[in-house]
Amino acid sequence: MTTQKIDIAGKLAGFTEHWAPRRIARVNDYEVKVAKVRGEFVWHAHEDTDELFLVVAGTLTIRLRDGDVVLGPGEMYVVPRGTEHCPAADEEAHILLFEPSGTTNTGTAGGTRTREPVDA
């Protein structure tokens, strides 16, 4: 990690893989991550924490059991703890995530899409 300013677009330009979060900063016991997403993720929940999604580029749909939340660049949404959700993007989108250190990206679902974030 660094104590200098962070170029979010530059960090996103450093990788191509979808649904593979990259850690770009720590704030106390939280991690700031960026990811490139395309297609549909998995339905999951985080029982012990909220999850913040901020769209940097593209369009992200956060599917919820009672309706979708569609986000464009500069828009954010906080999924409340315990809420089942499924992020999706028809075209590639770039997102920033803010969540406690150690939060598993697939929450309670697990599976092949589970990834530990790596430093960008």
Tab-separated table of N, CA and C in Angstrom:
chain	number	residue	atom	x	y	z
A	1	MET	N	0.832	-1.184	0.000
A	1	MET	CA	0.000	0.000	0.000
A	1	MET	C	0.878	1.249	0.000
A	2	THR	N	0.273	2.350	-0.351
A	2	THR	CA	1.030	3.582	-0.501
A	2	THR	C	0.414	4.700	0.333
A	3	THR	N	1.217	5.705	0.629
A	3	THR	CA	0.701	6.883	1.317
A	3	THR	C	0.589	8.048	0.341
A	4	GLN	N	0.710	7.746	-0.959
A	4	GLN	CA	0.589	8.767	-1.987
A	4	GLN	C	-0.790	8.697	-2.612
A	5	LYS	N	-1.092	9.680	-3.464
A	5	LYS	CA	-2.388	9.662	-4.132
A	5	LYS	C	-2.490	8.424	-5.013
A	6	ILE	N	-3.724	7.995	-5.232
A	6	ILE	CA	-3.979	6.773	-5.998
A	6	ILE	C	-4.757	7.133	-7.255
A	7	ASP	N	-4.256	6.695	-8.388
A	7	ASP	CA	-4.899	6.904	-9.675
A	7	ASP	C	-5.814	5.705	-9.946
A	8	ILE	N	-7.109	5.853	-9.687
A	8	ILE	CA	-8.046	4.743	-9.825
A	8	ILE	C	-8.077	4.225	-11.259
A	9	ALA	N	-8.145	5.122	-12.232
A	9	ALA	CA	-8.156	4.694	-13.638
A	9	ALA	C	-6.872	3.943	-13.981
A	10	GLY	N	-5.752	4.403	-13.463
A	10	GLY	CA	-4.484	3.730	-13.700
A	10	GLY	C	-4.457	2.336	-13.096
A	11	LYS	N	-5.001	2.195	-11.904
A	11	LYS	CA	-5.081	0.874	-11.271
A	11	LYS	C	-5.955	-0.064	-12.096
A	12	LEU	N	-7.082	0.451	-12.589
A	12	LEU	CA	-7.983	-0.366	-13.411
A	12	LEU	C	-7.340	-0.747	-14.745
A	13	ALA	N	-6.476	0.114	-15.265
A	13	ALA	CA	-5.807	-0.177	-16.537
A	13	ALA	C	-4.760	-1.279	-16.392
A	14	GLY	N	-4.398	-1.616	-15.175
A	14	GLY	CA	-3.344	-2.583	-14.934
A	14	GLY	C	-3.742	-4.046	-14.989
A	15	PHE	N	-5.011	-4.343	-15.268
A	15	PHE	CA	-5.438	-5.738	-15.358
A	15	PHE	C	-6.658	-5.844	-16.263
A	16	THR	N	-6.954	-7.062	-16.712
A	16	THR	CA	-8.073	-7.277	-17.637
A	16	THR	C	-9.105	-8.267	-17.111
A	17	GLU	N	-8.760	-9.061	-16.123
A	17	GLU	CA	-9.641	-10.121	-15.638
A	17	GLU	C	-10.911	-9.570	-14.993
A	18	HIS	N	-12.039	-10.209	-15.281
A	18	HIS	CA	-13.317	-9.806	-14.698
A	18	HIS	C	-13.553	-10.525	-13.361
A	19	TRP	N	-14.253	-9.837	-12.469
A	19	TRP	CA	-14.657	-10.372	-11.157
A	19	TRP	C	-13.450	-10.789	-10.316
A	20	ALA	N	-12.336	-10.094	-10.475
A	20	ALA	CA	-11.119	-10.376	-9.708
A	20	ALA	C	-10.667	-9.089	-9.026
A	21	PRO	N	-11.192	-8.792	-7.827
A	21	PRO	CA	-10.918	-7.512	-7.168
A	21	PRO	C	-9.444	-7.294	-6.871
A	22	ARG	N	-9.046	-6.028	-7.006
A	22	ARG	CA	-7.684	-5.600	-6.690
A	22	ARG	C	-7.763	-4.590	-5.551
A	23	ARG	N	-6.992	-4.816	-4.510
A	23	ARG	CA	-6.958	-3.917	-3.358
A	23	ARG	C	-6.072	-2.720	-3.698
A	24	ILE	N	-6.619	-1.507	-3.526
A	24	ILE	CA	-5.827	-0.315	-3.828
A	24	ILE	C	-5.528	0.540	-2.601
A	25	ALA	N	-6.227	0.281	-1.478
A	25	ALA	CA	-5.975	1.056	-0.259
A	25	ALA	C	-6.622	0.354	0.928
A	26	ARG	N	-6.172	0.759	2.102
A	26	ARG	CA	-6.789	0.321	3.358
A	26	ARG	C	-7.199	1.571	4.122
A	27	VAL	N	-8.355	1.491	4.763
A	27	VAL	CA	-8.845	2.560	5.632
A	27	VAL	C	-9.222	1.892	6.951
A	28	ASN	N	-8.386	2.052	7.954
A	28	ASN	CA	-8.576	1.348	9.217
A	28	ASN	C	-8.713	-0.143	8.938
A	29	ASP	N	-9.817	-0.763	9.313
A	29	ASP	CA	-10.008	-2.196	9.097
A	29	ASP	C	-10.786	-2.487	7.818
A	30	TYR	N	-10.831	-1.542	6.903
A	30	TYR	CA	-11.559	-1.696	5.638
A	30	TYR	C	-10.587	-1.718	4.465
A	31	GLU	N	-11.041	-2.314	3.369
A	31	GLU	CA	-10.270	-2.323	2.140
A	31	GLU	C	-11.040	-1.591	1.046
A	32	VAL	N	-10.290	-0.854	0.248
A	32	VAL	CA	-10.840	-0.225	-0.951
A	32	VAL	C	-10.335	-1.063	-2.114
A	33	LYS	N	-11.273	-1.568	-2.930
A	33	LYS	CA	-10.910	-2.461	-4.027
A	33	LYS	C	-11.505	-1.933	-5.324
A	34	VAL	N	-10.854	-2.257	-6.433
A	34	VAL	CA	-11.419	-1.983	-7.750
A	34	VAL	C	-11.566	-3.317	-8.464
A	35	ALA	N	-12.522	-3.352	-9.392
A	35	ALA	CA	-12.736	-4.565	-10.175
A	35	ALA	C	-13.318	-4.196	-11.522
A	36	LYS	N	-13.049	-5.053	-12.484
A	36	LYS	CA	-13.708	-4.978	-13.782
A	36	LYS	C	-14.735	-6.105	-13.781
A	37	VAL	N	-15.939	-5.800	-14.206
A	37	VAL	CA	-17.005	-6.797	-14.177
A	37	VAL	C	-17.708	-6.853	-15.523
A	38	ARG	N	-18.154	-8.035	-15.867
A	38	ARG	CA	-18.952	-8.227	-17.080
A	38	ARG	C	-19.695	-9.542	-16.930
A	39	GLY	N	-20.962	-9.539	-17.345
A	39	GLY	CA	-21.793	-10.712	-17.159
A	39	GLY	C	-22.415	-10.687	-15.777
A	40	GLU	N	-22.889	-11.837	-15.354
A	40	GLU	CA	-23.560	-11.928	-14.056
A	40	GLU	C	-22.653	-12.628	-13.057
A	41	PHE	N	-22.633	-12.117	-11.833
A	41	PHE	CA	-21.865	-12.741	-10.754
A	41	PHE	C	-22.720	-13.854	-10.156
A	42	VAL	N	-22.621	-14.117	-8.884
A	42	VAL	CA	-23.434	-15.138	-8.214
A	42	VAL	C	-24.327	-14.459	-7.185
A	43	TRP	N	-25.501	-15.016	-6.960
A	43	TRP	CA	-26.357	-14.540	-5.880
A	43	TRP	C	-25.663	-14.882	-4.572
A	44	HIS	N	-25.545	-13.881	-3.698
A	44	HIS	CA	-24.883	-14.088	-2.417
A	44	HIS	C	-25.291	-13.002	-1.438
A	45	ALA	N	-24.910	-13.198	-0.188
A	45	ALA	CA	-25.143	-12.200	0.860
A	45	ALA	C	-23.896	-12.145	1.740
A	46	HIS	N	-23.745	-11.033	2.413
A	46	HIS	CA	-22.689	-10.869	3.411
A	46	HIS	C	-23.415	-10.686	4.744
A	47	GLU	N	-23.409	-11.722	5.544
A	47	GLU	CA	-24.209	-11.728	6.777
A	47	GLU	C	-23.765	-10.689	7.803
A	48	ASP	N	-22.472	-10.344	7.812
A	48	ASP	CA	-21.953	-9.488	8.874
A	48	ASP	C	-21.567	-8.080	8.448
A	49	THR	N	-21.778	-7.731	7.184
A	49	THR	CA	-21.322	-6.409	6.752
A	49	THR	C	-22.121	-5.875	5.575
A	50	ASP	N	-22.213	-4.562	5.507
A	50	ASP	CA	-22.742	-3.887	4.323
A	50	ASP	C	-21.654	-3.945	3.249
A	51	GLU	N	-22.043	-3.659	1.985
A	51	GLU	CA	-21.076	-3.629	0.897
A	51	GLU	C	-21.372	-2.420	0.018
A	52	LEU	N	-20.361	-1.570	-0.190
A	52	LEU	CA	-20.520	-0.363	-0.986
A	52	LEU	C	-20.000	-0.606	-2.395
A	53	PHE	N	-20.836	-0.280	-3.390
A	53	PHE	CA	-20.464	-0.327	-4.803
A	53	PHE	C	-20.484	1.091	-5.350
A	54	LEU	N	-19.405	1.529	-5.994
A	54	LEU	CA	-19.334	2.814	-6.674
A	54	LEU	C	-18.916	2.533	-8.110
A	55	VAL	N	-19.706	2.993	-9.073
A	55	VAL	CA	-19.386	2.759	-10.477
A	55	VAL	C	-18.434	3.846	-10.962
A	56	VAL	N	-17.313	3.425	-11.523
A	56	VAL	CA	-16.321	4.331	-12.087
A	56	VAL	C	-16.580	4.522	-13.580
A	57	ALA	N	-16.924	3.428	-14.271
A	57	ALA	CA	-17.202	3.481	-15.710
A	57	ALA	C	-18.201	2.379	-16.051
A	58	GLY	N	-19.054	2.649	-17.039
A	58	GLY	CA	-20.020	1.644	-17.472
A	58	GLY	C	-21.287	1.674	-16.641
A	59	THR	N	-22.026	0.587	-16.705
A	59	THR	CA	-23.287	0.449	-15.984
A	59	THR	C	-23.286	-0.857	-15.211
A	60	LEU	N	-23.630	-0.781	-13.948
A	60	LEU	CA	-23.721	-1.952	-13.083
A	60	LEU	C	-25.156	-2.088	-12.605
A	61	THR	N	-25.692	-3.286	-12.705
A	61	THR	CA	-27.001	-3.577	-12.142
A	61	THR	C	-26.789	-4.454	-10.922
A	62	ILE	N	-27.341	-4.020	-9.805
A	62	ILE	CA	-27.309	-4.846	-8.604
A	62	ILE	C	-28.699	-5.451	-8.477
A	63	ARG	N	-28.778	-6.742	-8.746
A	63	ARG	CA	-30.058	-7.440	-8.671
A	63	ARG	C	-30.341	-7.768	-7.213
A	64	LEU	N	-31.543	-7.418	-6.800
A	64	LEU	CA	-32.029	-7.725	-5.460
A	64	LEU	C	-33.308	-8.536	-5.627
A	65	ARG	N	-33.688	-9.289	-4.639
A	65	ARG	CA	-34.882	-10.123	-4.748
A	65	ARG	C	-36.151	-9.292	-4.949
A	66	ASP	N	-36.138	-8.024	-4.504
A	66	ASP	CA	-37.342	-7.194	-4.654
A	66	ASP	C	-37.190	-6.088	-5.702
A	67	GLY	N	-36.187	-6.208	-6.600
A	67	GLY	CA	-36.019	-5.226	-7.670
A	67	GLY	C	-34.562	-4.889	-7.897
A	68	ASP	N	-34.267	-4.368	-9.073
A	68	ASP	CA	-32.896	-4.049	-9.461
A	68	ASP	C	-32.537	-2.601	-9.152
A	69	VAL	N	-31.262	-2.375	-8.890
A	69	VAL	CA	-30.702	-1.037	-8.749
A	69	VAL	C	-29.692	-0.883	-9.888
A	70	VAL	N	-29.910	0.105	-10.759
A	70	VAL	CA	-29.030	0.327	-11.898
A	70	VAL	C	-28.181	1.565	-11.617
A	71	LEU	N	-26.856	1.399	-11.733
A	71	LEU	CA	-25.918	2.472	-11.411
A	71	LEU	C	-25.065	2.823	-12.620
A	72	GLY	N	-24.860	4.116	-12.828
A	72	GLY	CA	-23.962	4.616	-13.850
A	72	GLY	C	-22.749	5.250	-13.205
A	73	PRO	N	-21.836	5.786	-14.015
A	73	PRO	CA	-20.617	6.403	-13.492
A	73	PRO	C	-20.922	7.483	-12.444
A	74	GLY	N	-20.200	7.401	-11.340
A	74	GLY	CA	-20.360	8.368	-10.262
A	74	GLY	C	-21.491	8.046	-9.310
A	75	GLU	N	-22.214	6.959	-9.538
A	75	GLU	CA	-23.314	6.569	-8.652
A	75	GLU	C	-22.891	5.394	-7.782
A	76	MET	N	-23.446	5.352	-6.577
A	76	MET	CA	-23.103	4.280	-5.651
A	76	MET	C	-24.337	3.750	-4.954
A	77	TYR	N	-24.182	2.555	-4.409
A	77	TYR	CA	-25.256	1.913	-3.668
A	77	TYR	C	-24.621	1.073	-2.571
A	78	VAL	N	-25.252	1.063	-1.412
A	78	VAL	CA	-24.798	0.230	-0.308
A	78	VAL	C	-25.790	-0.913	-0.138
A	79	VAL	N	-25.303	-2.132	-0.320
A	79	VAL	CA	-26.128	-3.311	-0.088
A	79	VAL	C	-26.094	-3.589	1.412
A	80	PRO	N	-27.255	-3.555	2.072
A	80	PRO	CA	-27.263	-3.800	3.523
A	80	PRO	C	-26.839	-5.232	3.870
A	81	ARG	N	-26.203	-5.369	5.006
A	81	ARG	CA	-25.775	-6.697	5.463
A	81	ARG	C	-26.937	-7.673	5.435
A	82	GLY	N	-26.625	-8.901	5.032
A	82	GLY	CA	-27.629	-9.949	5.001
A	82	GLY	C	-28.555	-9.923	3.796
A	83	THR	N	-28.400	-8.926	2.910
A	83	THR	CA	-29.276	-8.803	1.746
A	83	THR	C	-28.700	-9.598	0.579
A	84	GLU	N	-29.477	-10.521	0.065
A	84	GLU	CA	-29.031	-11.305	-1.073
A	84	GLU	C	-29.012	-10.410	-2.311
A	85	HIS	N	-27.923	-10.481	-3.067
A	85	HIS	CA	-27.771	-9.628	-4.244
A	85	HIS	C	-26.915	-10.333	-5.288
A	86	CYS	N	-27.015	-9.837	-6.522
A	86	CYS	CA	-26.266	-10.415	-7.640
A	86	CYS	C	-25.857	-9.288	-8.575
A	87	PRO	N	-24.602	-8.833	-8.510
A	87	PRO	CA	-24.143	-7.792	-9.427
A	87	PRO	C	-24.073	-8.331	-10.860
A	88	ALA	N	-24.367	-7.459	-11.820
A	88	ALA	CA	-24.331	-7.855	-13.224
A	88	ALA	C	-24.034	-6.644	-14.093
A	89	ALA	N	-23.393	-6.901	-15.244
A	89	ALA	CA	-23.099	-5.836	-16.204
A	89	ALA	C	-23.148	-6.437	-17.607
A	90	ASP	N	-24.014	-5.897	-18.460
A	90	ASP	CA	-24.106	-6.383	-19.841
A	90	ASP	C	-22.814	-6.125	-20.605
A	91	GLU	N	-22.228	-4.976	-20.389
A	91	GLU	CA	-20.940	-4.594	-20.974
A	91	GLU	C	-19.968	-4.388	-19.816
A	92	GLU	N	-18.683	-4.378	-20.114
A	92	GLU	CA	-17.705	-4.208	-19.045
A	92	GLU	C	-17.961	-2.926	-18.263
A	93	ALA	N	-17.927	-3.056	-16.939
A	93	ALA	CA	-18.043	-1.910	-16.039
A	93	ALA	C	-16.851	-1.947	-15.084
A	94	HIS	N	-16.472	-0.773	-14.611
A	94	HIS	CA	-15.387	-0.651	-13.640
A	94	HIS	C	-16.002	-0.149	-12.344
A	95	ILE	N	-15.696	-0.838	-11.249
A	95	ILE	CA	-16.315	-0.492	-9.977
A	95	ILE	C	-15.273	-0.354	-8.877
A	96	LEU	N	-15.657	0.369	-7.840
A	96	LEU	CA	-14.876	0.495	-6.622
A	96	LEU	C	-15.739	-0.099	-5.513
A	97	LEU	N	-15.121	-0.903	-4.663
A	97	LEU	CA	-15.803	-1.549	-3.543
A	97	LEU	C	-15.169	-1.087	-2.242
A	98	PHE	N	-15.976	-0.982	-1.211
A	98	PHE	CA	-15.483	-0.605	0.113
A	98	PHE	C	-16.113	-1.558	1.103
A	99	GLU	N	-15.273	-2.366	1.775
A	99	GLU	CA	-15.806	-3.362	2.700
A	99	GLU	C	-14.735	-3.759	3.706
A	100	PRO	N	-15.125	-4.370	4.837
A	100	PRO	CA	-14.144	-4.756	5.847
A	100	PRO	C	-13.102	-5.733	5.297
A	101	SER	N	-11.889	-5.623	5.789
A	101	SER	CA	-10.833	-6.559	5.412
A	101	SER	C	-11.305	-7.976	5.689
A	102	GLY	N	-10.975	-8.872	4.772
A	102	GLY	CA	-11.334	-10.268	4.951
A	102	GLY	C	-12.708	-10.646	4.430
A	103	THR	N	-13.447	-9.674	3.872
A	103	THR	CA	-14.765	-9.978	3.329
A	103	THR	C	-14.602	-10.828	2.068
A	104	THR	N	-15.272	-11.959	2.021
A	104	THR	CA	-15.214	-12.845	0.860
A	104	THR	C	-16.125	-12.303	-0.230
A	105	ASN	N	-15.614	-12.215	-1.454
A	105	ASN	CA	-16.391	-11.593	-2.538
A	105	ASN	C	-17.678	-12.335	-2.839
A	106	THR	N	-17.726	-13.637	-2.598
A	106	THR	CA	-18.944	-14.409	-2.858
A	106	THR	C	-19.781	-14.612	-1.601
A	107	GLY	N	-19.410	-13.952	-0.522
A	107	GLY	CA	-20.204	-14.022	0.701
A	107	GLY	C	-20.522	-15.442	1.116
A	108	THR	N	-21.798	-15.707	1.370
A	108	THR	CA	-22.240	-17.008	1.844
A	108	THR	C	-22.316	-18.045	0.735
A	109	ALA	N	-22.201	-17.629	-0.526
A	109	ALA	CA	-22.370	-18.556	-1.644
A	109	ALA	C	-21.147	-19.424	-1.892
A	110	GLY	N	-19.941	-18.885	-1.693
A	110	GLY	CA	-18.729	-19.635	-2.001
A	110	GLY	C	-18.663	-19.975	-3.480
A	111	GLY	N	-17.935	-21.010	-3.823
A	111	GLY	CA	-17.882	-21.476	-5.199
A	111	GLY	C	-16.644	-21.044	-5.954
A	112	THR	N	-16.674	-21.303	-7.259
A	112	THR	CA	-15.501	-21.084	-8.104
A	112	THR	C	-15.161	-19.619	-8.333
A	113	ARG	N	-16.081	-18.726	-8.075
A	113	ARG	CA	-15.800	-17.293	-8.267
A	113	ARG	C	-15.201	-16.635	-7.031
A	114	THR	N	-15.012	-17.386	-5.973
A	114	THR	CA	-14.427	-16.839	-4.756
A	114	THR	C	-12.973	-16.483	-5.036
A	115	ARG	N	-12.620	-15.233	-4.741
A	115	ARG	CA	-11.256	-14.751	-4.960
A	115	ARG	C	-10.812	-13.902	-3.778
A	116	GLU	N	-9.584	-14.097	-3.394
A	116	GLU	CA	-8.954	-13.194	-2.440
A	116	GLU	C	-8.442	-12.002	-3.232
A	117	PRO	N	-8.662	-10.789	-2.740
A	117	PRO	CA	-8.131	-9.638	-3.494
A	117	PRO	C	-6.611	-9.625	-3.438
A	118	VAL	N	-6.012	-9.155	-4.515
A	118	VAL	CA	-4.559	-8.963	-4.549
A	118	VAL	C	-4.313	-7.467	-4.650
A	119	ASP	N	-3.129	-7.054	-4.249
A	119	ASP	CA	-2.795	-5.642	-4.333
A	119	ASP	C	-2.594	-5.243	-5.788
A	120	ALA	N	-3.157	-4.091	-6.142
A	120	ALA	CA	-3.010	-3.572	-7.516
A	120	ALA	C	-1.712	-2.820	-7.634
